[in-house]
Amino acid sequence: MQGMSEKGAPQGGLRERKKRATRAALAEAAVRLAAEHGAEKVTVEAISAAAGVSVRTFFNYFDTRDDAFVVIDADAGARMRQAVLDAPAALSPLQALREALAAELAEAEQQHELWRLHAQVVHASPHLLVRTLGAHMADETGLAEAIAARIRAGGPTASVSPPAGATGEERRGALDLYPRLLAAVAGTAVRTSVEHWSARPEEAAFLDVFQEVFALLAAGLPAPPA
């Protein structure tokens, strides 16, 4: 769920916008070079030169070369977590998460080629794939924590609560399980949306596909008509 562009991020001050633009340029340069030459053959010097910055600047944004392939937007997770917490109280946890994800994915269609190249690069390098999966799992855990915090703060919980008459332990168990399940399902929903839209982009805009996927989740995944 990490974005590849600073375009969808909150604007912030000029300094922050420049920092996001530099990080995005470095990540894009890394991905494009790796897609052409293979990740193992791409150096920090080559990435920096392609992005028009110094090697020292590269290390202001990434701790290692591999981070440029994996940690595309270090602030995306924090933005999504804050968006979930700040969403209107009337929204259910699912609705709040959907809106947070939609904001991050607003530029998806413009970033389609880069996403495709990134997937190609990561899947061609087992150690990058493992690191990328780890980053996604960390994002998922963070989202689950934000969802749990939102519920504890008093947001709508009707869809979260166990049946009437449940014991206190059963209620606590439901509130522990629900955030983790919702965050995991949301990640799968995003991946499904991207894959479906990528296979047939002429049929609908990406965000329309994304909203349809979440509408199906909200409806309880009813079987399609025969």
mmCIF file with all atom_site columns, C-alpha atoms in Angstrom:
data_model
loop_
_atom_site.group_PDB
_atom_site.id
_atom_site.type_symbol
_atom_site.label_atom_id
_atom_site.label_alt_id
_atom_site.label_comp_id
_atom_site.label_asym_id
_atom_site.label_entity_id
_atom_site.label_seq_id
_atom_site.pdbx_PDB_ins_code
_atom_site.Cartn_x
_atom_site.Cartn_y
_atom_site.Cartn_z
_atom_site.occupancy
_atom_site.B_iso_or_equiv
_atom_site.pdbx_formal_charge
_atom_site.auth_seq_id
_atom_site.auth_comp_id
_atom_site.auth_asym_id
_atom_site.auth_atom_id
_atom_site.pdbx_PDB_model_num
ATOM 1   C CA . MET A 1 1   ? 0.000   0.000   0.000   1.00 0.00 ? 1   MET A CA 1
ATOM 2   C CA . GLN A 1 2   ? 2.912   2.274   -0.324  1.00 0.00 ? 2   GLN A CA 1
ATOM 3   C CA . GLY A 1 3   ? 2.536   5.022   -2.942  1.00 0.00 ? 3   GLY A CA 1
ATOM 4   C CA . MET A 1 4   ? 5.105   5.893   -5.544  1.00 0.00 ? 4   MET A CA 1
ATOM 5   C CA . SER A 1 5   ? 4.419   9.575   -5.894  1.00 0.00 ? 5   SER A CA 1
ATOM 6   C CA . GLU A 1 6   ? 4.209   12.583  -3.646  1.00 0.00 ? 6   GLU A CA 1
ATOM 7   C CA . LYS A 1 7   ? 1.212   13.858  -5.636  1.00 0.00 ? 7   LYS A CA 1
ATOM 8   C CA . GLY A 1 8   ? -1.419  12.208  -3.478  1.00 0.00 ? 8   GLY A CA 1
ATOM 9   C CA . ALA A 1 9   ? 0.177   13.324  -0.221  1.00 0.00 ? 9   ALA A CA 1
ATOM 10  C CA . PRO A 1 10  ? -0.982  16.247  1.869   1.00 0.00 ? 10  PRO A CA 1
ATOM 11  C CA . GLN A 1 11  ? 0.725   19.367  0.575   1.00 0.00 ? 11  GLN A CA 1
ATOM 12  C CA . GLY A 1 12  ? 2.396   20.639  3.737   1.00 0.00 ? 12  GLY A CA 1
ATOM 13  C CA . GLY A 1 13  ? 5.047   23.342  3.482   1.00 0.00 ? 13  GLY A CA 1
ATOM 14  C CA . LEU A 1 14  ? 7.425   23.949  0.607   1.00 0.00 ? 14  LEU A CA 1
ATOM 15  C CA . ARG A 1 15  ? 10.250  22.121  2.368   1.00 0.00 ? 15  ARG A CA 1
ATOM 16  C CA . GLU A 1 16  ? 8.100   19.014  2.872   1.00 0.00 ? 16  GLU A CA 1
ATOM 17  C CA . ARG A 1 17  ? 6.896   19.070  -0.730  1.00 0.00 ? 17  ARG A CA 1
ATOM 18  C CA . LYS A 1 18  ? 10.487  19.219  -1.956  1.00 0.00 ? 18  LYS A CA 1
ATOM 19  C CA . LYS A 1 19  ? 11.464  16.331  0.296   1.00 0.00 ? 19  LYS A CA 1
ATOM 20  C CA . ARG A 1 20  ? 8.590   14.207  -0.995  1.00 0.00 ? 20  ARG A CA 1
ATOM 21  C CA . ALA A 1 21  ? 9.486   15.100  -4.584  1.00 0.00 ? 21  ALA A CA 1
ATOM 22  C CA . THR A 1 22  ? 13.134  14.120  -4.055  1.00 0.00 ? 22  THR A CA 1
ATOM 23  C CA . ARG A 1 23  ? 12.217  10.807  -2.420  1.00 0.00 ? 23  ARG A CA 1
ATOM 24  C CA . ALA A 1 24  ? 9.787   10.051  -5.262  1.00 0.00 ? 24  ALA A CA 1
ATOM 25  C CA . ALA A 1 25  ? 12.433  10.884  -7.878  1.00 0.00 ? 25  ALA A CA 1
ATOM 26  C CA . LEU A 1 26  ? 14.984  8.593   -6.224  1.00 0.00 ? 26  LEU A CA 1
ATOM 27  C CA . ALA A 1 27  ? 12.490  5.735   -5.926  1.00 0.00 ? 27  ALA A CA 1
ATOM 28  C CA . GLU A 1 28  ? 11.416  6.117   -9.548  1.00 0.00 ? 28  GLU A CA 1
ATOM 29  C CA . ALA A 1 29  ? 15.026  6.208   -10.739 1.00 0.00 ? 29  ALA A CA 1
ATOM 30  C CA . ALA A 1 30  ? 15.828  3.077   -8.740  1.00 0.00 ? 30  ALA A CA 1
ATOM 31  C CA . VAL A 1 31  ? 12.867  1.163   -10.142 1.00 0.00 ? 31  VAL A CA 1
ATOM 32  C CA . ARG A 1 32  ? 13.464  2.178   -13.749 1.00 0.00 ? 32  ARG A CA 1
ATOM 33  C CA . LEU A 1 33  ? 17.176  1.331   -13.583 1.00 0.00 ? 33  LEU A CA 1
ATOM 34  C CA . ALA A 1 34  ? 16.444  -2.007  -11.933 1.00 0.00 ? 34  ALA A CA 1
ATOM 35  C CA . ALA A 1 35  ? 13.804  -2.857  -14.522 1.00 0.00 ? 35  ALA A CA 1
ATOM 36  C CA . GLU A 1 36  ? 16.368  -2.218  -17.261 1.00 0.00 ? 36  GLU A CA 1
ATOM 37  C CA . HIS A 1 37  ? 19.503  -3.702  -15.729 1.00 0.00 ? 37  HIS A CA 1
ATOM 38  C CA . GLY A 1 38  ? 18.415  -5.868  -12.795 1.00 0.00 ? 38  GLY A CA 1
ATOM 39  C CA . ALA A 1 39  ? 18.342  -4.683  -9.195  1.00 0.00 ? 39  ALA A CA 1
ATOM 40  C CA . GLU A 1 40  ? 21.664  -6.292  -8.281  1.00 0.00 ? 40  GLU A CA 1
ATOM 41  C CA . LYS A 1 41  ? 23.489  -4.267  -10.931 1.00 0.00 ? 41  LYS A CA 1
ATOM 42  C CA . VAL A 1 42  ? 22.088  -0.897  -9.879  1.00 0.00 ? 42  VAL A CA 1
ATOM 43  C CA . THR A 1 43  ? 24.319  1.217   -7.641  1.00 0.00 ? 43  THR A CA 1
ATOM 44  C CA . VAL A 1 44  ? 23.514  4.097   -5.330  1.00 0.00 ? 44  VAL A CA 1
ATOM 45  C CA . GLU A 1 45  ? 25.691  6.279   -7.554  1.00 0.00 ? 45  GLU A CA 1
ATOM 46  C CA . ALA A 1 46  ? 23.620  5.393   -10.618 1.00 0.00 ? 46  ALA A CA 1
ATOM 47  C CA . ILE A 1 47  ? 20.332  6.030   -8.820  1.00 0.00 ? 47  ILE A CA 1
ATOM 48  C CA . SER A 1 48  ? 21.531  9.379   -7.505  1.00 0.00 ? 48  SER A CA 1
ATOM 49  C CA . ALA A 1 49  ? 22.799  10.472  -10.912 1.00 0.00 ? 49  ALA A CA 1
ATOM 50  C CA . ALA A 1 50  ? 19.524  9.497   -12.609 1.00 0.00 ? 50  ALA A CA 1
ATOM 51  C CA . ALA A 1 51  ? 17.568  11.506  -10.042 1.00 0.00 ? 51  ALA A CA 1
ATOM 52  C CA . GLY A 1 52  ? 19.936  14.477  -10.339 1.00 0.00 ? 52  GLY A CA 1
ATOM 53  C CA . VAL A 1 53  ? 21.100  14.477  -6.720  1.00 0.00 ? 53  VAL A CA 1
ATOM 54  C CA . SER A 1 54  ? 24.262  13.564  -4.820  1.00 0.00 ? 54  SER A CA 1
ATOM 55  C CA . VAL A 1 55  ? 24.984  10.253  -3.136  1.00 0.00 ? 55  VAL A CA 1
ATOM 56  C CA . ARG A 1 56  ? 24.930  12.110  0.169   1.00 0.00 ? 56  ARG A CA 1
ATOM 57  C CA . THR A 1 57  ? 21.385  13.252  -0.612  1.00 0.00 ? 57  THR A CA 1
ATOM 58  C CA . PHE A 1 58  ? 20.393  9.663   -1.397  1.00 0.00 ? 58  PHE A CA 1
ATOM 59  C CA . PHE A 1 59  ? 21.384  8.617   2.114   1.00 0.00 ? 59  PHE A CA 1
ATOM 60  C CA . ASN A 1 60  ? 19.332  11.455  3.573   1.00 0.00 ? 60  ASN A CA 1
ATOM 61  C CA . TYR A 1 61  ? 16.282  9.524   2.369   1.00 0.00 ? 61  TYR A CA 1
ATOM 62  C CA . PHE A 1 62  ? 17.278  5.853   2.394   1.00 0.00 ? 62  PHE A CA 1
ATOM 63  C CA . ASP A 1 63  ? 19.483  3.900   4.791   1.00 0.00 ? 63  ASP A CA 1
ATOM 64  C CA . THR A 1 64  ? 20.500  1.352   2.141   1.00 0.00 ? 64  THR A CA 1
ATOM 65  C CA . ARG A 1 65  ? 20.282  0.909   -1.605  1.00 0.00 ? 65  ARG A CA 1
ATOM 66  C CA . ASP A 1 66  ? 17.573  -1.749  -1.218  1.00 0.00 ? 66  ASP A CA 1
ATOM 67  C CA . ASP A 1 67  ? 15.375  0.689   0.701   1.00 0.00 ? 67  ASP A CA 1
ATOM 68  C CA . ALA A 1 68  ? 14.947  2.671   -2.511  1.00 0.00 ? 68  ALA A CA 1
ATOM 69  C CA . PHE A 1 69  ? 13.171  -0.352  -4.001  1.00 0.00 ? 69  PHE A CA 1
ATOM 70  C CA . VAL A 1 70  ? 11.156  -1.211  -0.884  1.00 0.00 ? 70  VAL A CA 1
ATOM 71  C CA . VAL A 1 71  ? 10.519  1.860   1.271   1.00 0.00 ? 71  VAL A CA 1
ATOM 72  C CA . ILE A 1 72  ? 8.983   3.906   -1.526  1.00 0.00 ? 72  ILE A CA 1
ATOM 73  C CA . ASP A 1 73  ? 7.107   6.341   0.691   1.00 0.00 ? 73  ASP A CA 1
ATOM 74  C CA . ALA A 1 74  ? 8.064   6.135   4.342   1.00 0.00 ? 74  ALA A CA 1
ATOM 75  C CA . ASP A 1 75  ? 5.256   8.504   5.329   1.00 0.00 ? 75  ASP A CA 1
ATOM 76  C CA . ALA A 1 76  ? 2.376   6.725   3.571   1.00 0.00 ? 76  ALA A CA 1
ATOM 77  C CA . GLY A 1 77  ? 1.614   4.437   6.501   1.00 0.00 ? 77  GLY A CA 1
ATOM 78  C CA . ALA A 1 78  ? 1.529   7.329   8.951   1.00 0.00 ? 78  ALA A CA 1
ATOM 79  C CA . ARG A 1 79  ? -0.760  9.327   6.651   1.00 0.00 ? 79  ARG A CA 1
ATOM 80  C CA . MET A 1 80  ? -3.216  6.433   6.354   1.00 0.00 ? 80  MET A CA 1
ATOM 81  C CA . ARG A 1 81  ? -3.225  5.770   10.085  1.00 0.00 ? 81  ARG A CA 1
ATOM 82  C CA . GLN A 1 82  ? -3.896  9.435   10.828  1.00 0.00 ? 82  GLN A CA 1
ATOM 83  C CA . ALA A 1 83  ? -6.632  9.574   8.189   1.00 0.00 ? 83  ALA A CA 1
ATOM 84  C CA . VAL A 1 84  ? -8.372  6.600   9.822   1.00 0.00 ? 84  VAL A CA 1
ATOM 85  C CA . LEU A 1 85  ? -8.201  8.310   13.212  1.00 0.00 ? 85  LEU A CA 1
ATOM 86  C CA . ASP A 1 86  ? -9.372  11.681  11.841  1.00 0.00 ? 86  ASP A CA 1
ATOM 87  C CA . ALA A 1 87  ? -12.267 10.383  9.718   1.00 0.00 ? 87  ALA A CA 1
ATOM 88  C CA . PRO A 1 88  ? -15.758 11.611  10.714  1.00 0.00 ? 88  PRO A CA 1
ATOM 89  C CA . ALA A 1 89  ? -17.148 9.745   13.702  1.00 0.00 ? 89  ALA A CA 1
ATOM 90  C CA . ALA A 1 90  ? -20.251 8.744   11.720  1.00 0.00 ? 90  ALA A CA 1
ATOM 91  C CA . LEU A 1 91  ? -18.177 6.526   9.418   1.00 0.00 ? 91  LEU A CA 1
ATOM 92  C CA . SER A 1 92  ? -17.803 2.848   10.234  1.00 0.00 ? 92  SER A CA 1
ATOM 93  C CA . PRO A 1 93  ? -14.258 1.470   10.548  1.00 0.00 ? 93  PRO A CA 1
ATOM 94  C CA . LEU A 1 94  ? -14.557 -0.007  7.045   1.00 0.00 ? 94  LEU A CA 1
ATOM 95  C CA . GLN A 1 95  ? -15.715 3.306   5.587   1.00 0.00 ? 95  GLN A CA 1
ATOM 96  C CA . ALA A 1 96  ? -12.965 5.240   7.369   1.00 0.00 ? 96  ALA A CA 1
ATOM 97  C CA . LEU A 1 97  ? -10.322 2.851   6.062   1.00 0.00 ? 97  LEU A CA 1
ATOM 98  C CA . ARG A 1 98  ? -11.759 2.953   2.542   1.00 0.00 ? 98  ARG A CA 1
ATOM 99  C CA . GLU A 1 99  ? -11.544 6.755   2.473   1.00 0.00 ? 99  GLU A CA 1
ATOM 100 C CA . ALA A 1 100 ? -7.992  6.735   3.840   1.00 0.00 ? 100 ALA A CA 1
ATOM 101 C CA . LEU A 1 101 ? -6.866  4.257   1.187   1.00 0.00 ? 101 LEU A CA 1
ATOM 102 C CA . ALA A 1 102 ? -8.701  6.074   -1.613  1.00 0.00 ? 102 ALA A CA 1
ATOM 103 C CA . ALA A 1 103 ? -6.840  9.282   -0.772  1.00 0.00 ? 103 ALA A CA 1
ATOM 104 C CA . GLU A 1 104 ? -3.491  7.486   -1.019  1.00 0.00 ? 104 GLU A CA 1
ATOM 105 C CA . LEU A 1 105 ? -4.460  5.789   -4.282  1.00 0.00 ? 105 LEU A CA 1
ATOM 106 C CA . ALA A 1 106 ? -5.849  8.895   -5.994  1.00 0.00 ? 106 ALA A CA 1
ATOM 107 C CA . GLU A 1 107 ? -2.919  8.993   -8.421  1.00 0.00 ? 107 GLU A CA 1
ATOM 108 C CA . ALA A 1 108 ? -2.972  5.271   -9.174  1.00 0.00 ? 108 ALA A CA 1
ATOM 109 C CA . GLU A 1 109 ? -3.804  5.590   -12.858 1.00 0.00 ? 109 GLU A CA 1
ATOM 110 C CA . GLN A 1 110 ? -0.940  8.018   -13.461 1.00 0.00 ? 110 GLN A CA 1
ATOM 111 C CA . GLN A 1 111 ? 1.430   5.676   -11.616 1.00 0.00 ? 111 GLN A CA 1
ATOM 112 C CA . HIS A 1 112 ? 0.323   2.496   -13.393 1.00 0.00 ? 112 HIS A CA 1
ATOM 113 C CA . GLU A 1 113 ? 3.505   2.004   -15.428 1.00 0.00 ? 113 GLU A CA 1
ATOM 114 C CA . LEU A 1 114 ? 5.743   2.573   -12.429 1.00 0.00 ? 114 LEU A CA 1
ATOM 115 C CA . TRP A 1 115 ? 3.731   0.169   -10.274 1.00 0.00 ? 115 TRP A CA 1
ATOM 116 C CA . ARG A 1 116 ? 4.055   -2.462  -12.986 1.00 0.00 ? 116 ARG A CA 1
ATOM 117 C CA . LEU A 1 117 ? 7.824   -1.985  -13.164 1.00 0.00 ? 117 LEU A CA 1
ATOM 118 C CA . HIS A 1 118 ? 8.108   -2.066  -9.387  1.00 0.00 ? 118 HIS A CA 1
ATOM 119 C CA . ALA A 1 119 ? 6.257   -5.397  -9.212  1.00 0.00 ? 119 ALA A CA 1
ATOM 120 C CA . GLN A 1 120 ? 8.515   -6.738  -11.954 1.00 0.00 ? 120 GLN A CA 1
ATOM 121 C CA . VAL A 1 121 ? 11.664  -5.674  -10.102 1.00 0.00 ? 121 VAL A CA 1
ATOM 122 C CA . VAL A 1 122 ? 10.549  -7.011  -6.726  1.00 0.00 ? 122 VAL A CA 1
ATOM 123 C CA . HIS A 1 123 ? 9.385   -10.388 -8.040  1.00 0.00 ? 123 HIS A CA 1
ATOM 124 C CA . ALA A 1 124 ? 12.670  -10.859 -9.897  1.00 0.00 ? 124 ALA A CA 1
ATOM 125 C CA . SER A 1 125 ? 14.657  -10.503 -6.659  1.00 0.00 ? 125 SER A CA 1
ATOM 126 C CA . PRO A 1 126 ? 13.694  -12.894 -3.819  1.00 0.00 ? 126 PRO A CA 1
ATOM 127 C CA . HIS A 1 127 ? 15.290  -10.831 -1.071  1.00 0.00 ? 127 HIS A CA 1
ATOM 128 C CA . LEU A 1 128 ? 13.507  -7.678  -2.236  1.00 0.00 ? 128 LEU A CA 1
ATOM 129 C CA . LEU A 1 129 ? 10.223  -9.581  -2.354  1.00 0.00 ? 129 LEU A CA 1
ATOM 130 C CA . VAL A 1 130 ? 10.707  -10.732 1.236   1.00 0.00 ? 130 VAL A CA 1
ATOM 131 C CA . ARG A 1 131 ? 11.516  -7.193  2.368   1.00 0.00 ? 131 ARG A CA 1
ATOM 132 C CA . THR A 1 132 ? 8.533   -5.776  0.491   1.00 0.00 ? 132 THR A CA 1
ATOM 133 C CA . LEU A 1 133 ? 6.189   -8.309  2.071   1.00 0.00 ? 133 LEU A CA 1
ATOM 134 C CA . GLY A 1 134 ? 7.623   -7.379  5.449   1.00 0.00 ? 134 GLY A CA 1
ATOM 135 C CA . ALA A 1 135 ? 6.954   -3.698  4.785   1.00 0.00 ? 135 ALA A CA 1
ATOM 136 C CA . HIS A 1 136 ? 3.359   -4.479  3.788   1.00 0.00 ? 136 HIS A CA 1
ATOM 137 C CA . MET A 1 137 ? 2.867   -6.511  6.955   1.00 0.00 ? 137 MET A CA 1
ATOM 138 C CA . ALA A 1 138 ? 4.183   -3.626  9.048   1.00 0.00 ? 138 ALA A CA 1
ATOM 139 C CA . ASP A 1 139 ? 1.742   -1.255  7.315   1.00 0.00 ? 139 ASP A CA 1
ATOM 140 C CA . GLU A 1 140 ? -1.064  -3.718  7.978   1.00 0.00 ? 140 GLU A CA 1
ATOM 141 C CA . THR A 1 141 ? -0.188  -3.926  11.660  1.00 0.00 ? 141 THR A CA 1
ATOM 142 C CA . GLY A 1 142 ? -0.113  -0.142  11.916  1.00 0.00 ? 142 GLY A CA 1
ATOM 143 C CA . LEU A 1 143 ? -3.528  0.154   10.271  1.00 0.00 ? 143 LEU A CA 1
ATOM 144 C CA . ALA A 1 144 ? -4.954  -2.459  12.621  1.00 0.00 ? 144 ALA A CA 1
ATOM 145 C CA . GLU A 1 145 ? -3.693  -0.438  15.582  1.00 0.00 ? 145 GLU A CA 1
ATOM 146 C CA . ALA A 1 146 ? -5.283  2.733   14.188  1.00 0.00 ? 146 ALA A CA 1
ATOM 147 C CA . ILE A 1 147 ? -8.600  0.942   13.628  1.00 0.00 ? 147 ILE A CA 1
ATOM 148 C CA . ALA A 1 148 ? -8.516  -0.406  17.185  1.00 0.00 ? 148 ALA A CA 1
ATOM 149 C CA . ALA A 1 149 ? -7.759  3.077   18.538  1.00 0.00 ? 149 ALA A CA 1
ATOM 150 C CA . ARG A 1 150 ? -10.660 4.527   16.531  1.00 0.00 ? 150 ARG A CA 1
ATOM 151 C CA . ILE A 1 151 ? -13.050 1.933   17.938  1.00 0.00 ? 151 ILE A CA 1
ATOM 152 C CA . ARG A 1 152 ? -11.849 2.515   21.499  1.00 0.00 ? 152 ARG A CA 1
ATOM 153 C CA . ALA A 1 153 ? -12.356 6.245   20.982  1.00 0.00 ? 153 ALA A CA 1
ATOM 154 C CA . GLY A 1 154 ? -16.060 5.662   20.435  1.00 0.00 ? 154 GLY A CA 1
ATOM 155 C CA . GLY A 1 155 ? -16.557 5.410   16.673  1.00 0.00 ? 155 GLY A CA 1
ATOM 156 C CA . PRO A 1 156 ? -19.428 3.321   15.290  1.00 0.00 ? 156 PRO A CA 1
ATOM 157 C CA . THR A 1 157 ? -19.026 -0.225  16.593  1.00 0.00 ? 157 THR A CA 1
ATOM 158 C CA . ALA A 1 158 ? -22.325 -1.862  15.684  1.00 0.00 ? 158 ALA A CA 1
ATOM 159 C CA . SER A 1 159 ? -20.692 -3.934  12.964  1.00 0.00 ? 159 SER A CA 1
ATOM 160 C CA . VAL A 1 160 ? -17.843 -4.854  15.283  1.00 0.00 ? 160 VAL A CA 1
ATOM 161 C CA . SER A 1 161 ? -19.771 -5.946  18.352  1.00 0.00 ? 161 SER A CA 1
ATOM 162 C CA . PRO A 1 162 ? -20.471 -9.635  18.987  1.00 0.00 ? 162 PRO A CA 1
ATOM 163 C CA . PRO A 1 163 ? -24.083 -10.799 19.434  1.00 0.00 ? 163 PRO A CA 1
ATOM 164 C CA . ALA A 1 164 ? -26.133 -9.495  22.354  1.00 0.00 ? 164 ALA A CA 1
ATOM 165 C CA . GLY A 1 165 ? -25.523 -11.493 25.474  1.00 0.00 ? 165 GLY A CA 1
ATOM 166 C CA . ALA A 1 166 ? -21.858 -12.140 24.738  1.00 0.00 ? 166 ALA A CA 1
ATOM 167 C CA . THR A 1 167 ? -19.557 -12.189 27.728  1.00 0.00 ? 167 THR A CA 1
ATOM 168 C CA . GLY A 1 168 ? -17.072 -9.418  28.404  1.00 0.00 ? 168 GLY A CA 1
ATOM 169 C CA . GLU A 1 169 ? -14.235 -11.701 27.307  1.00 0.00 ? 169 GLU A CA 1
ATOM 170 C CA . GLU A 1 170 ? -16.028 -12.446 24.016  1.00 0.00 ? 170 GLU A CA 1
ATOM 171 C CA . ARG A 1 171 ? -16.512 -8.751  23.370  1.00 0.00 ? 171 ARG A CA 1
ATOM 172 C CA . ARG A 1 172 ? -12.852 -8.018  24.054  1.00 0.00 ? 172 ARG A CA 1
ATOM 173 C CA . GLY A 1 173 ? -11.896 -10.864 21.730  1.00 0.00 ? 173 GLY A CA 1
ATOM 174 C CA . ALA A 1 174 ? -14.035 -9.462  18.927  1.00 0.00 ? 174 ALA A CA 1
ATOM 175 C CA . LEU A 1 175 ? -12.476 -6.021  19.299  1.00 0.00 ? 175 LEU A CA 1
ATOM 176 C CA . ASP A 1 176 ? -8.989  -7.558  19.227  1.00 0.00 ? 176 ASP A CA 1
ATOM 177 C CA . LEU A 1 177 ? -9.732  -9.671  16.158  1.00 0.00 ? 177 LEU A CA 1
ATOM 178 C CA . TYR A 1 178 ? -11.749 -7.210  14.073  1.00 0.00 ? 178 TYR A CA 1
ATOM 179 C CA . PRO A 1 179 ? -9.030  -4.563  13.509  1.00 0.00 ? 179 PRO A CA 1
ATOM 180 C CA . ARG A 1 180 ? -6.497  -7.155  12.379  1.00 0.00 ? 180 ARG A CA 1
ATOM 181 C CA . LEU A 1 181 ? -8.993  -8.821  10.065  1.00 0.00 ? 181 LEU A CA 1
ATOM 182 C CA . LEU A 1 182 ? -10.164 -5.509  8.574   1.00 0.00 ? 182 LEU A CA 1
ATOM 183 C CA . ALA A 1 183 ? -6.612  -4.320  7.906   1.00 0.00 ? 183 ALA A CA 1
ATOM 184 C CA . ALA A 1 184 ? -5.707  -7.640  6.274   1.00 0.00 ? 184 ALA A CA 1
ATOM 185 C CA . VAL A 1 185 ? -8.853  -7.732  4.139   1.00 0.00 ? 185 VAL A CA 1
ATOM 186 C CA . ALA A 1 186 ? -8.303  -4.129  3.065   1.00 0.00 ? 186 ALA A CA 1
ATOM 187 C CA . GLY A 1 187 ? -4.802  -4.970  1.848   1.00 0.00 ? 187 GLY A CA 1
ATOM 188 C CA . THR A 1 188 ? -6.200  -7.852  -0.188  1.00 0.00 ? 188 THR A CA 1
ATOM 189 C CA . ALA A 1 189 ? -8.932  -5.575  -1.546  1.00 0.00 ? 189 ALA A CA 1
ATOM 190 C CA . VAL A 1 190 ? -6.379  -3.030  -2.741  1.00 0.00 ? 190 VAL A CA 1
ATOM 191 C CA . ARG A 1 191 ? -4.282  -5.715  -4.437  1.00 0.00 ? 191 ARG A CA 1
ATOM 192 C CA . THR A 1 192 ? -7.378  -7.199  -6.081  1.00 0.00 ? 192 THR A CA 1
ATOM 193 C CA . SER A 1 193 ? -8.452  -3.760  -7.295  1.00 0.00 ? 193 SER A CA 1
ATOM 194 C CA . VAL A 1 194 ? -5.038  -3.056  -8.800  1.00 0.00 ? 194 VAL A CA 1
ATOM 195 C CA . GLU A 1 195 ? -4.781  -6.441  -10.505 1.00 0.00 ? 195 GLU A CA 1
ATOM 196 C CA . HIS A 1 196 ? -8.328  -6.319  -11.901 1.00 0.00 ? 196 HIS A CA 1
ATOM 197 C CA . TRP A 1 197 ? -7.958  -2.777  -13.212 1.00 0.00 ? 197 TRP A CA 1
ATOM 198 C CA . SER A 1 198 ? -4.495  -3.440  -14.654 1.00 0.00 ? 198 SER A CA 1
ATOM 199 C CA . ALA A 1 199 ? -5.869  -6.336  -16.701 1.00 0.00 ? 199 ALA A CA 1
ATOM 200 C CA . ARG A 1 200 ? -8.674  -4.248  -18.216 1.00 0.00 ? 200 ARG A CA 1
ATOM 201 C CA . PRO A 1 201 ? -8.000  -0.512  -17.694 1.00 0.00 ? 201 PRO A CA 1
ATOM 202 C CA . GLU A 1 202 ? -10.286 0.469   -20.554 1.00 0.00 ? 202 GLU A CA 1
ATOM 203 C CA . GLU A 1 203 ? -13.400 -0.802  -18.730 1.00 0.00 ? 203 GLU A CA 1
ATOM 204 C CA . ALA A 1 204 ? -13.411 1.548   -15.734 1.00 0.00 ? 204 ALA A CA 1
ATOM 205 C CA . ALA A 1 205 ? -11.316 4.066   -13.835 1.00 0.00 ? 205 ALA A CA 1
ATOM 206 C CA . PHE A 1 206 ? -9.179  2.587   -11.092 1.00 0.00 ? 206 PHE A CA 1
ATOM 207 C CA . LEU A 1 207 ? -10.969 4.379   -8.241  1.00 0.00 ? 207 LEU A CA 1
ATOM 208 C CA . ASP A 1 208 ? -14.312 3.119   -9.560  1.00 0.00 ? 208 ASP A CA 1
ATOM 209 C CA . VAL A 1 209 ? -12.996 -0.456  -9.381  1.00 0.00 ? 209 VAL A CA 1
ATOM 210 C CA . PHE A 1 210 ? -11.611 0.238   -5.902  1.00 0.00 ? 210 PHE A CA 1
ATOM 211 C CA . GLN A 1 211 ? -14.955 1.605   -4.686  1.00 0.00 ? 211 GLN A CA 1
ATOM 212 C CA . GLU A 1 212 ? -16.809 -1.383  -6.166  1.00 0.00 ? 212 GLU A CA 1
ATOM 213 C CA . VAL A 1 213 ? -14.523 -3.808  -4.332  1.00 0.00 ? 213 VAL A CA 1
ATOM 214 C CA . PHE A 1 214 ? -15.159 -2.058  -1.017  1.00 0.00 ? 214 PHE A CA 1
ATOM 215 C CA . ALA A 1 215 ? -18.900 -1.917  -1.717  1.00 0.00 ? 215 ALA A CA 1
ATOM 216 C CA . LEU A 1 216 ? -18.846 -5.709  -2.066  1.00 0.00 ? 216 LEU A CA 1
ATOM 217 C CA . LEU A 1 217 ? -17.002 -5.988  1.254   1.00 0.00 ? 217 LEU A CA 1
ATOM 218 C CA . ALA A 1 218 ? -19.482 -3.673  2.962   1.00 0.00 ? 218 ALA A CA 1
ATOM 219 C CA . ALA A 1 219 ? -22.363 -5.756  1.612   1.00 0.00 ? 219 ALA A CA 1
ATOM 220 C CA . GLY A 1 220 ? -20.848 -8.914  3.063   1.00 0.00 ? 220 GLY A CA 1
ATOM 221 C CA . LEU A 1 221 ? -19.592 -10.320 -0.251  1.00 0.00 ? 221 LEU A CA 1
ATOM 222 C CA . PRO A 1 222 ? -22.956 -11.467 -1.628  1.00 0.00 ? 222 PRO A CA 1
ATOM 223 C CA . ALA A 1 223 ? -22.731 -14.007 -4.438  1.00 0.00 ? 223 ALA A CA 1
ATOM 224 C CA . PRO A 1 224 ? -23.113 -12.407 -7.889  1.00 0.00 ? 224 PRO A CA 1
ATOM 225 C CA . PRO A 1 225 ? -26.309 -13.202 -9.790  1.00 0.00 ? 225 PRO A CA 1
ATOM 226 C CA . ALA A 1 226 ? -26.148 -16.321 -11.936 1.00 0.00 ? 226 ALA A CA 1
#
